[in-house]
PDB file of N, CA and C in Angstrom:
ATOM      1  N   VAL P 909     128.211 123.559  90.767  1.00 75.00           N
ATOM      2  CA  VAL P 909     128.909 123.319  92.013  1.00 75.00           C
ATOM      3  C   VAL P 909     129.383 124.658  92.568  1.00 75.00           C
ATOM      4  N   PHE P 910     129.016 124.942  93.802  1.00 84.00           N
ATOM      5  CA  PHE P 910     129.424 126.166  94.471  1.00 84.00           C
ATOM      6  C   PHE P 910     130.495 125.836  95.497  1.00 84.00           C
ATOM      7  N   GLN P 911     131.424 126.734  95.645  1.00 89.00           N
ATOM      8  CA  GLN P 911     132.543 126.489  96.540  1.00 89.00           C
ATOM      9  C   GLN P 911     132.800 127.731  97.382  1.00 89.00           C
ATOM     10  N   GLU P 912     132.897 127.557  98.687  1.00 89.00           N
ATOM     11  CA  GLU P 912     133.213 128.661  99.588  1.00 89.00           C
ATOM     12  C   GLU P 912     134.283 128.200 100.559  1.00 89.00           C
ATOM     13  N   PHE P 913     135.290 129.051 100.770  1.00 92.00           N
ATOM     14  CA  PHE P 913     136.331 128.711 101.727  1.00 92.00           C
ATOM     15  C   PHE P 913     137.047 129.969 102.189  1.00 92.00           C
ATOM     16  N   GLY P 914     137.788 129.819 103.242  1.00 93.00           N
ATOM     17  CA  GLY P 914     138.586 130.917 103.785  1.00 93.00           C
ATOM     18  C   GLY P 914     140.038 130.491 103.915  1.00 93.00           C
ATOM     19  N   THR P 915     140.929 131.444 103.766  1.00 92.00           N
ATOM     20  CA  THR P 915     142.348 131.158 103.925  1.00 92.00           C
ATOM     21  C   THR P 915     142.944 132.111 104.941  1.00 92.00           C
ATOM     22  N   ALA P 916     143.859 131.613 105.726  1.00 91.00           N
ATOM     23  CA  ALA P 916     144.590 132.433 106.690  1.00 91.00           C
ATOM     24  C   ALA P 916     146.051 132.431 106.288  1.00 91.00           C
ATOM     25  N   GLU P 917     146.630 133.621 106.188  1.00 90.00           N
ATOM     26  CA  GLU P 917     148.017 133.746 105.755  1.00 90.00           C
ATOM     27  C   GLU P 917     148.780 134.626 106.731  1.00 90.00           C
ATOM     28  N   CYS P 918     150.034 134.271 106.953  1.00 89.00           N
ATOM     29  CA  CYS P 918     150.915 135.068 107.793  1.00 89.00           C
ATOM     30  C   CYS P 918     152.105 135.512 106.952  1.00 89.00           C
ATOM     31  N   TYR P 919     152.442 136.778 107.070  1.00 87.00           N
ATOM     32  CA  TYR P 919     153.596 137.330 106.369  1.00 87.00           C
ATOM     33  C   TYR P 919     154.588 137.824 107.411  1.00 87.00           C
ATOM     34  N   PHE P 920     155.823 137.312 107.332  1.00 84.00           N
ATOM     35  CA  PHE P 920     156.853 137.660 108.299  1.00 84.00           C
ATOM     36  C   PHE P 920     157.903 138.531 107.622  1.00 84.00           C
ATOM     37  N   THR P 921     158.203 139.672 108.234  1.00 82.00           N
ATOM     38  CA  THR P 921     159.257 140.550 107.762  1.00 82.00           C
ATOM     39  C   THR P 921     160.269 140.683 108.883  1.00 82.00           C
ATOM     40  N   ASN P 922     161.511 140.339 108.592  1.00 79.00           N
ATOM     41  CA  ASN P 922     162.579 140.417 109.580  1.00 79.00           C
ATOM     42  C   ASN P 922     162.260 139.555 110.804  1.00 79.00           C
ATOM     43  N   GLY P 923     162.010 138.284 110.562  1.00 75.00           N
ATOM     44  CA  GLY P 923     161.661 137.377 111.655  1.00 75.00           C
ATOM     45  C   GLY P 923     160.268 137.675 112.159  1.00 75.00           C
ATOM     46  N   THR P 924     160.136 137.783 113.471  1.00 73.00           N
ATOM     47  CA  THR P 924     158.828 138.101 114.051  1.00 73.00           C
ATOM     48  C   THR P 924     158.714 139.575 114.412  1.00 73.00           C
ATOM     49  N   GLU P 925     159.636 140.388 113.911  1.00 81.00           N
ATOM     50  CA  GLU P 925     159.587 141.813 114.220  1.00 81.00           C
ATOM     51  C   GLU P 925     158.364 142.468 113.589  1.00 81.00           C
ATOM     52  N   LYS P 926     158.085 142.156 112.340  1.00 87.00           N
ATOM     53  CA  LYS P 926     156.928 142.717 111.631  1.00 87.00           C
ATOM     54  C   LYS P 926     156.123 141.542 111.096  1.00 87.00           C
ATOM     55  N   VAL P 927     154.941 141.324 111.657  1.00 87.00           N
ATOM     56  CA  VAL P 927     154.088 140.201 111.268  1.00 87.00           C
ATOM     57  C   VAL P 927     152.753 140.746 110.788  1.00 87.00           C
ATOM     58  N   ARG P 928     152.266 140.188 109.684  1.00 91.00           N
ATOM     59  CA  ARG P 928     150.984 140.604 109.114  1.00 91.00           C
ATOM     60  C   ARG P 928     150.103 139.371 108.966  1.00 91.00           C
ATOM     61  N   PHE P 929     148.864 139.448 109.452  1.00 93.00           N
ATOM     62  CA  PHE P 929     147.890 138.365 109.348  1.00 93.00           C
ATOM     63  C   PHE P 929     146.806 138.787 108.360  1.00 93.00           C
ATOM     64  N   VAL P 930     146.513 137.910 107.400  1.00 94.00           N
ATOM     65  CA  VAL P 930     145.480 138.194 106.397  1.00 94.00           C
ATOM     66  C   VAL P 930     144.541 136.998 106.333  1.00 94.00           C
ATOM     67  N   MET P 931     143.236 137.273 106.486  1.00 95.00           N
ATOM     68  CA  MET P 931     142.195 136.243 106.371  1.00 95.00           C
ATOM     69  C   MET P 931     141.332 136.600 105.175  1.00 95.00           C
ATOM     70  N   ARG P 932     141.230 135.685 104.220  1.00 95.00           N
ATOM     71  CA  ARG P 932     140.451 135.927 102.999  1.00 95.00           C
ATOM     72  C   ARG P 932     139.286 134.942 102.932  1.00 95.00           C
ATOM     73  N   TYR P 933     138.123 135.437 102.521  1.00 95.00           N
ATOM     74  CA  TYR P 933     136.947 134.602 102.305  1.00 95.00           C
ATOM     75  C   TYR P 933     136.622 134.635 100.821  1.00 95.00           C
ATOM     76  N   ILE P 934     136.482 133.445 100.226  1.00 95.00           N
ATOM     77  CA  ILE P 934     136.337 133.318  98.782  1.00 95.00           C
ATOM     78  C   ILE P 934     135.102 132.477  98.484  1.00 95.00           C
ATOM     79  N   TYR P 935     134.326 132.937  97.512  1.00 92.00           N
ATOM     80  CA  TYR P 935     133.141 132.214  97.051  1.00 92.00           C
ATOM     81  C   TYR P 935     133.204 132.131  95.532  1.00 92.00           C
ATOM     82  N   ASN P 936     133.183 130.921  94.992  1.00 90.00           N
ATOM     83  CA  ASN P 936     133.274 130.690  93.545  1.00 90.00           C
ATOM     84  C   ASN P 936     134.447 131.432  92.919  1.00 90.00           C
ATOM     85  N   ARG P 937     135.621 131.256  93.497  1.00 88.00           N
ATOM     86  CA  ARG P 937     136.881 131.814  93.004  1.00 88.00           C
ATOM     87  C   ARG P 937     136.936 133.339  93.030  1.00 88.00           C
ATOM     88  N   GLN P 938     136.055 133.989  93.772  1.00 93.00           N
ATOM     89  CA  GLN P 938     136.099 135.440  93.903  1.00 93.00           C
ATOM     90  C   GLN P 938     136.164 135.812  95.379  1.00 93.00           C
ATOM     91  N   GLN P 939     137.142 136.605  95.709  1.00 94.00           N
ATOM     92  CA  GLN P 939     137.284 137.066  97.085  1.00 94.00           C
ATOM     93  C   GLN P 939     136.200 138.098  97.366  1.00 94.00           C
ATOM     94  N   TYR P 940     135.432 137.877  98.441  1.00 95.00           N
ATOM     95  CA  TYR P 940     134.355 138.812  98.729  1.00 95.00           C
ATOM     96  C   TYR P 940     134.585 139.629  99.995  1.00 95.00           C
ATOM     97  N   VAL P 941     135.415 139.146 100.907  1.00 97.00           N
ATOM     98  CA  VAL P 941     135.743 139.924 102.113  1.00 97.00           C
ATOM     99  C   VAL P 941     137.118 139.490 102.607  1.00 97.00           C
ATOM    100  N   MET P 942     137.818 140.438 103.251  1.00 96.00           N
ATOM    101  CA  MET P 942     139.174 140.163 103.716  1.00 96.00           C
ATOM    102  C   MET P 942     139.426 140.928 105.017  1.00 96.00           C
ATOM    103  N   PHE P 943     140.156 140.291 105.929  1.00 96.00           N
ATOM    104  CA  PHE P 943     140.653 140.970 107.129  1.00 96.00           C
ATOM    105  C   PHE P 943     142.158 141.063 106.996  1.00 96.00           C
ATOM    106  N   ASP P 944     142.691 142.253 107.215  1.00 93.00           N
ATOM    107  CA  ASP P 944     144.133 142.491 107.171  1.00 93.00           C
ATOM    108  C   ASP P 944     144.523 143.125 108.495  1.00 93.00           C
ATOM    109  N   SER P 945     145.478 142.533 109.203  1.00 92.00           N
ATOM    110  CA  SER P 945     145.853 143.058 110.518  1.00 92.00           C
ATOM    111  C   SER P 945     146.496 144.440 110.411  1.00 92.00           C
ATOM    112  N   ASP P 946     147.090 144.777 109.263  1.00 92.00           N
ATOM    113  CA  ASP P 946     147.645 146.120 109.088  1.00 92.00           C
ATOM    114  C   ASP P 946     146.538 147.162 108.994  1.00 92.00           C
ATOM    115  N   VAL P 947     145.408 146.803 108.390  1.00 92.00           N
ATOM    116  CA  VAL P 947     144.261 147.702 108.294  1.00 92.00           C
ATOM    117  C   VAL P 947     143.478 147.685 109.607  1.00 92.00           C
ATOM    118  N   GLY P 948     143.294 146.486 110.187  1.00 92.00           N
ATOM    119  CA  GLY P 948     142.654 146.351 111.488  1.00 92.00           C
ATOM    120  C   GLY P 948     141.157 146.125 111.437  1.00 92.00           C
ATOM    121  N   HIS P 949     140.580 145.961 110.249  1.00 95.00           N
ATOM    122  CA  HIS P 949     139.158 145.659 110.131  1.00 95.00           C
ATOM    123  C   HIS P 949     138.896 144.933 108.816  1.00 95.00           C
ATOM    124  N   TYR P 950     137.647 144.449 108.670  1.00 96.00           N
ATOM    125  CA  TYR P 950     137.258 143.728 107.464  1.00 96.00           C
ATOM    126  C   TYR P 950     136.970 144.716 106.337  1.00 96.00           C
ATOM    127  N   VAL P 951     137.285 144.296 105.114  1.00 96.00           N
ATOM    128  CA  VAL P 951     137.017 145.088 103.918  1.00 96.00           C
ATOM    129  C   VAL P 951     136.250 144.201 102.949  1.00 96.00           C
ATOM    130  N   GLY P 952     135.106 144.697 102.452  1.00 95.00           N
ATOM    131  CA  GLY P 952     134.292 143.947 101.499  1.00 95.00           C
ATOM    132  C   GLY P 952     134.641 144.303 100.073  1.00 95.00           C
ATOM    133  N   PHE P 953     134.543 143.316  99.173  1.00 95.00           N
ATOM    134  CA  PHE P 953     134.860 143.516  97.759  1.00 95.00           C
ATOM    135  C   PHE P 953     133.665 143.276  96.853  1.00 95.00           C
ATOM    136  N   SER P 954     132.507 143.016  97.429  1.00 94.00           N
ATOM    137  CA  SER P 954     131.281 142.796  96.666  1.00 94.00           C
ATOM    138  C   SER P 954     130.120 143.225  97.568  1.00 94.00           C
ATOM    139  N   PRO P 955     128.903 143.330  97.028  1.00 94.00           N
ATOM    140  CA  PRO P 955     127.764 143.667  97.897  1.00 94.00           C
ATOM    141  C   PRO P 955     127.603 142.681  99.062  1.00 94.00           C
ATOM    142  N   TYR P 956     127.761 141.390  98.780  1.00 93.00           N
ATOM    143  CA  TYR P 956     127.682 140.381  99.839  1.00 93.00           C
ATOM    144  C   TYR P 956     128.825 140.557 100.840  1.00 93.00           C
ATOM    145  N   GLY P 957     130.009 140.857 100.349  1.00 94.00           N
ATOM    146  CA  GLY P 957     131.155 141.089 101.220  1.00 94.00           C
ATOM    147  C   GLY P 957     131.003 142.333 102.067  1.00 94.00           C
ATOM    148  N   ASP P 958     130.407 143.396 101.502  1.00 96.00           N
ATOM    149  CA  ASP P 958     130.171 144.626 102.270  1.00 96.00           C
ATOM    150  C   ASP P 958     129.234 144.385 103.442  1.00 96.00           C
ATOM    151  N   VAL P 959     128.203 143.573 103.219  1.00 95.00           N
ATOM    152  CA  VAL P 959     127.254 143.256 104.297  1.00 95.00           C
ATOM    153  C   VAL P 959     127.952 142.503 105.419  1.00 95.00           C
ATOM    154  N   ASN P 960     128.739 141.495 105.052  1.00 94.00           N
ATOM    155  CA  ASN P 960     129.466 140.721 106.062  1.00 94.00           C
ATOM    156  C   ASN P 960     130.513 141.568 106.767  1.00 94.00           C
ATOM    157  N   ALA P 961     131.240 142.393 106.024  1.00 95.00           N
ATOM    158  CA  ALA P 961     132.267 143.248 106.631  1.00 95.00           C
ATOM    159  C   ALA P 961     131.630 144.214 107.630  1.00 95.00           C
ATOM    160  N   LYS P 962     130.512 144.791 107.267  1.00 96.00           N
ATOM    161  CA  LYS P 962     129.834 145.727 108.178  1.00 96.00           C
ATOM    162  C   LYS P 962     129.377 145.013 109.447  1.00 96.00           C
ATOM    163  N   ARG P 963     128.849 143.799 109.288  1.00 96.00           N
ATOM    164  CA  ARG P 963     128.375 143.034 110.450  1.00 96.00           C
ATOM    165  C   ARG P 963     129.535 142.660 111.362  1.00 96.00           C
ATOM    166  N   TRP P 964     130.652 142.159 110.776  1.00 95.00           N
ATOM    167  CA  TRP P 964     131.788 141.732 111.580  1.00 95.00           C
ATOM    168  C   TRP P 964     132.522 142.925 112.191  1.00 95.00           C
ATOM    169  N   ASN P 965     132.570 144.045 111.492  1.00 95.00           N
ATOM    170  CA  ASN P 965     133.230 145.238 112.030  1.00 95.00           C
ATOM    171  C   ASN P 965     132.447 145.866 113.175  1.00 95.00           C
ATOM    172  N   SER P 966     131.154 145.599 113.250  1.00 96.00           N
ATOM    173  CA  SER P 966     130.347 146.152 114.337  1.00 96.00           C
ATOM    174  C   SER P 966     130.459 145.318 115.616  1.00 96.00           C
ATOM    175  N   ASP P 967     131.128 144.182 115.546  1.00 94.00           N
ATOM    176  CA  ASP P 967     131.294 143.297 116.704  1.00 94.00           C
ATOM    177  C   ASP P 967     132.708 143.464 117.267  1.00 94.00           C
ATOM    178  N   PRO P 968     132.862 144.164 118.404  1.00 94.00           N
ATOM    179  CA  PRO P 968     134.201 144.388 118.961  1.00 94.00           C
ATOM    180  C   PRO P 968     134.938 143.095 119.336  1.00 94.00           C
ATOM    181  N   ALA P 969     134.202 142.074 119.764  1.00 95.00           N
ATOM    182  CA  ALA P 969     134.839 140.807 120.138  1.00 95.00           C
ATOM    183  C   ALA P 969     135.453 140.127 118.907  1.00 95.00           C
ATOM    184  N   GLU P 970     134.760 140.182 117.776  1.00 92.00           N
ATOM    185  CA  GLU P 970     135.285 139.592 116.532  1.00 92.00           C
ATOM    186  C   GLU P 970     136.548 140.308 116.086  1.00 92.00           C
ATOM    187  N   LEU P 971     136.549 141.634 116.123  1.00 93.00           N
ATOM    188  CA  LEU P 971     137.731 142.397 115.714  1.00 93.00           C
ATOM    189  C   LEU P 971     138.912 142.141 116.648  1.00 93.00           C
ATOM    190  N   GLU P 972     138.635 142.075 117.947  1.00 94.00           N
ATOM    191  CA  GLU P 972     139.711 141.795 118.907  1.00 94.00           C
ATOM    192  C   GLU P 972     140.297 140.408 118.671  1.00 94.00           C
ATOM    193  N   TYR P 973     139.431 139.437 118.372  1.00 93.00           N
ATOM    194  CA  TYR P 973     139.886 138.076 118.099  1.00 93.00           C
ATOM    195  C   TYR P 973     140.782 138.040 116.868  1.00 93.00           C
ATOM    196  N   ARG P 974     140.367 138.695 115.782  1.00 92.00           N
ATOM    197  CA  ARG P 974     141.156 138.686 114.543  1.00 92.00           C
ATOM    198  C   ARG P 974     142.468 139.450 114.724  1.00 92.00           C
ATOM    199  N   ARG P 975     142.451 140.546 115.436  1.00 92.00           N
ATOM    200  CA  ARG P 975     143.690 141.297 115.660  1.00 92.00           C
ATOM    201  C   ARG P 975     144.673 140.488 116.496  1.00 92.00           C
ATOM    202  N   ALA P 976     144.160 139.673 117.408  1.00 92.00           N
ATOM    203  CA  ALA P 976     145.024 138.853 118.263  1.00 92.00           C
ATOM    204  C   ALA P 976     145.624 137.673 117.505  1.00 92.00           C
ATOM    205  N   GLN P 977     145.100 137.365 116.329  1.00 91.00           N
ATOM    206  CA  GLN P 977     145.620 136.255 115.535  1.00 91.00           C
ATOM    207  C   GLN P 977     147.087 136.454 115.158  1.00 91.00           C
ATOM    208  N   VAL P 978     147.553 137.688 115.107  1.00 89.00           N
ATOM    209  CA  VAL P 978     148.969 137.951 114.824  1.00 89.00           C
ATOM    210  C   VAL P 978     149.835 137.233 115.851  1.00 89.00           C
ATOM    211  N   ASP P 979     149.441 137.298 117.112  1.00 87.00           N
ATOM    212  CA  ASP P 979     150.220 136.649 118.168  1.00 87.00           C
ATOM    213  C   ASP P 979     149.850 135.182 118.349  1.00 87.00           C
ATOM    214  N   THR P 980     148.544 134.874 118.410  1.00 89.00           N
ATOM    215  CA  THR P 980     148.119 133.515 118.736  1.00 89.00           C
ATOM    216  C   THR P 980     148.269 132.538 117.586  1.00 89.00           C
ATOM    217  N   TYR P 981     148.210 133.013 116.350  1.00 87.00           N
ATOM    218  CA  TYR P 981     148.312 132.120 115.198  1.00 87.00           C
ATOM    219  C   TYR P 981     149.671 132.258 114.500  1.00 87.00           C
ATOM    220  N   CYS P 982     150.042 133.468 114.143  1.00 87.00           N
ATOM    221  CA  CYS P 982     151.263 133.661 113.350  1.00 87.00           C
ATOM    222  C   CYS P 982     152.528 133.492 114.179  1.00 87.00           C
ATOM    223  N   ARG P 983     152.684 134.298 115.217  1.00 82.00           N
ATOM    224  CA  ARG P 983     153.919 134.215 116.003  1.00 82.00           C
ATOM    225  C   ARG P 983     154.043 132.879 116.718  1.00 82.00           C
ATOM    226  N   HIS P 984     152.906 132.323 117.130  1.00 83.00           N
ATOM    227  CA  HIS P 984     152.920 131.024 117.806  1.00 83.00           C
ATOM    228  C   HIS P 984     153.456 129.936 116.880  1.00 83.00           C
ATOM    229  N   ASN P 985     153.117 130.002 115.591  1.00 80.00           N
ATOM    230  CA  ASN P 985     153.525 128.985 114.623  1.00 80.00           C
ATOM    231  C   ASN P 985     154.748 129.396 113.812  1.00 80.00           C
ATOM    232  N   TYR P 986     155.468 130.418 114.238  1.00 78.00           N
ATOM    233  CA  TYR P 986     156.602 130.907 113.465  1.00 78.00           C
ATOM    234  C   TYR P 986     157.659 129.832 113.257  1.00 78.00           C
ATOM    235  N   GLY P 987     157.880 128.979 114.236  1.00 75.00           N
ATOM    236  CA  GLY P 987     158.860 127.906 114.107  1.00 75.00           C
ATOM    237  C   GLY P 987     158.534 126.966 112.965  1.00 75.00           C
ATOM    238  N   ILE P 988     157.257 126.732 112.726  1.00 70.00           N
ATOM    239  CA  ILE P 988     156.824 125.865 111.631  1.00 70.00           C
ATOM    240  C   ILE P 988     156.963 126.606 110.306  1.00 70.00           C
ATOM    241  N   TYR P 989     156.432 127.839 110.250  1.00 57.00           N
ATOM    242  CA  TYR P 989     156.492 128.615 109.013  1.00 57.00           C
ATOM    243  C   TYR P 989     157.922 129.002 108.667  1.00 57.00           C
ATOM    244  N   GLY P 990     158.692 129.339 109.671  1.00 56.00           N
ATOM    245  CA  GLY P 990     160.045 129.813 109.445  1.00 56.00           C
ATOM    246  C   GLY P 990     160.923 128.813 108.713  1.00 56.00           C
ATOM    247  N   GLN P 991     160.663 127.518 108.896  1.00 57.00           N
ATOM    248  CA  GLN P 991     161.447 126.495 108.222  1.00 57.00           C
ATOM    249  C   GLN P 991     161.275 126.553 106.711  1.00 57.00           C
ATOM    250  N   PHE P 992     160.083 126.938 106.263  1.00 57.00           N
ATOM    251  CA  PHE P 992     159.794 126.939 104.832  1.00 57.00           C
ATOM    252  C   PHE P 992     159.904 128.321 104.219  1.00 57.00           C
ATOM    253  N   ALA P 993     159.778 129.365 105.033  1.00 53.00           N
ATOM    254  CA  ALA P 993     159.713 130.722 104.497  1.00 53.00           C
ATOM    255  C   ALA P 993     161.088 131.388 104.431  1.00 53.00           C
ATOM    256  N   THR P 994     162.045 130.905 105.183  1.00 51.00           N
ATOM    257  CA  THR P 994     163.341 131.575 105.203  1.00 51.00           C
ATOM    258  C   THR P 994     164.338 130.849 104.313  1.00 51.00           C
ATOM    259  N   VAL P 995     165.229 131.604 103.753  1.00 52.00           N
ATOM    260  CA  VAL P 995     166.303 131.063 102.927  1.00 52.00           C
ATOM    261  C   VAL P 995     167.620 131.504 103.531  1.00 52.00           C
ATOM    262  N   GLU P 996     168.453 130.539 103.867  1.00 50.00           N
ATOM    263  CA  GLU P 996     169.749 130.873 104.443  1.00 50.00           C
ATOM    264  C   GLU P 996     170.731 131.173 103.335  1.00 50.00           C
ATOM    265  N   ARG P 997     171.486 132.250 103.503  1.00 48.00           N
ATOM    266  CA  ARG P 997     172.519 132.604 102.529  1.00 48.00           C
ATOM    267  C   ARG P 997     173.878 132.349 103.141  1.00 48.00           C
ATOM    268  N   ARG P 998     174.784 131.847 102.332  1.00 53.00           N
ATOM    269  CA  ARG P 998     176.116 131.541 102.822  1.00 53.00           C
ATOM    270  C   ARG P 998     177.130 132.393 102.119  1.00 53.00           C
TER     271      ARG P 998
END
């Protein structure tokens, strides 16, 4: 049985002041390529991941779309994530 999936994660530091978007692609429990908004491009972790990263990094529309995910996906959904990610101290 082969399994492939991708995960999208948002990391919030000091509310929405510092937001990081990370997209990971995993095949058979091994991460093969990742996009990190702090880095700004795809990074491959295997020969297959390097091929995909090179292809996606050569497409300016794909990179612009992923970089915009910080605002359109993370900050847009901050109200939902913020309920579970923040801890109030008294």
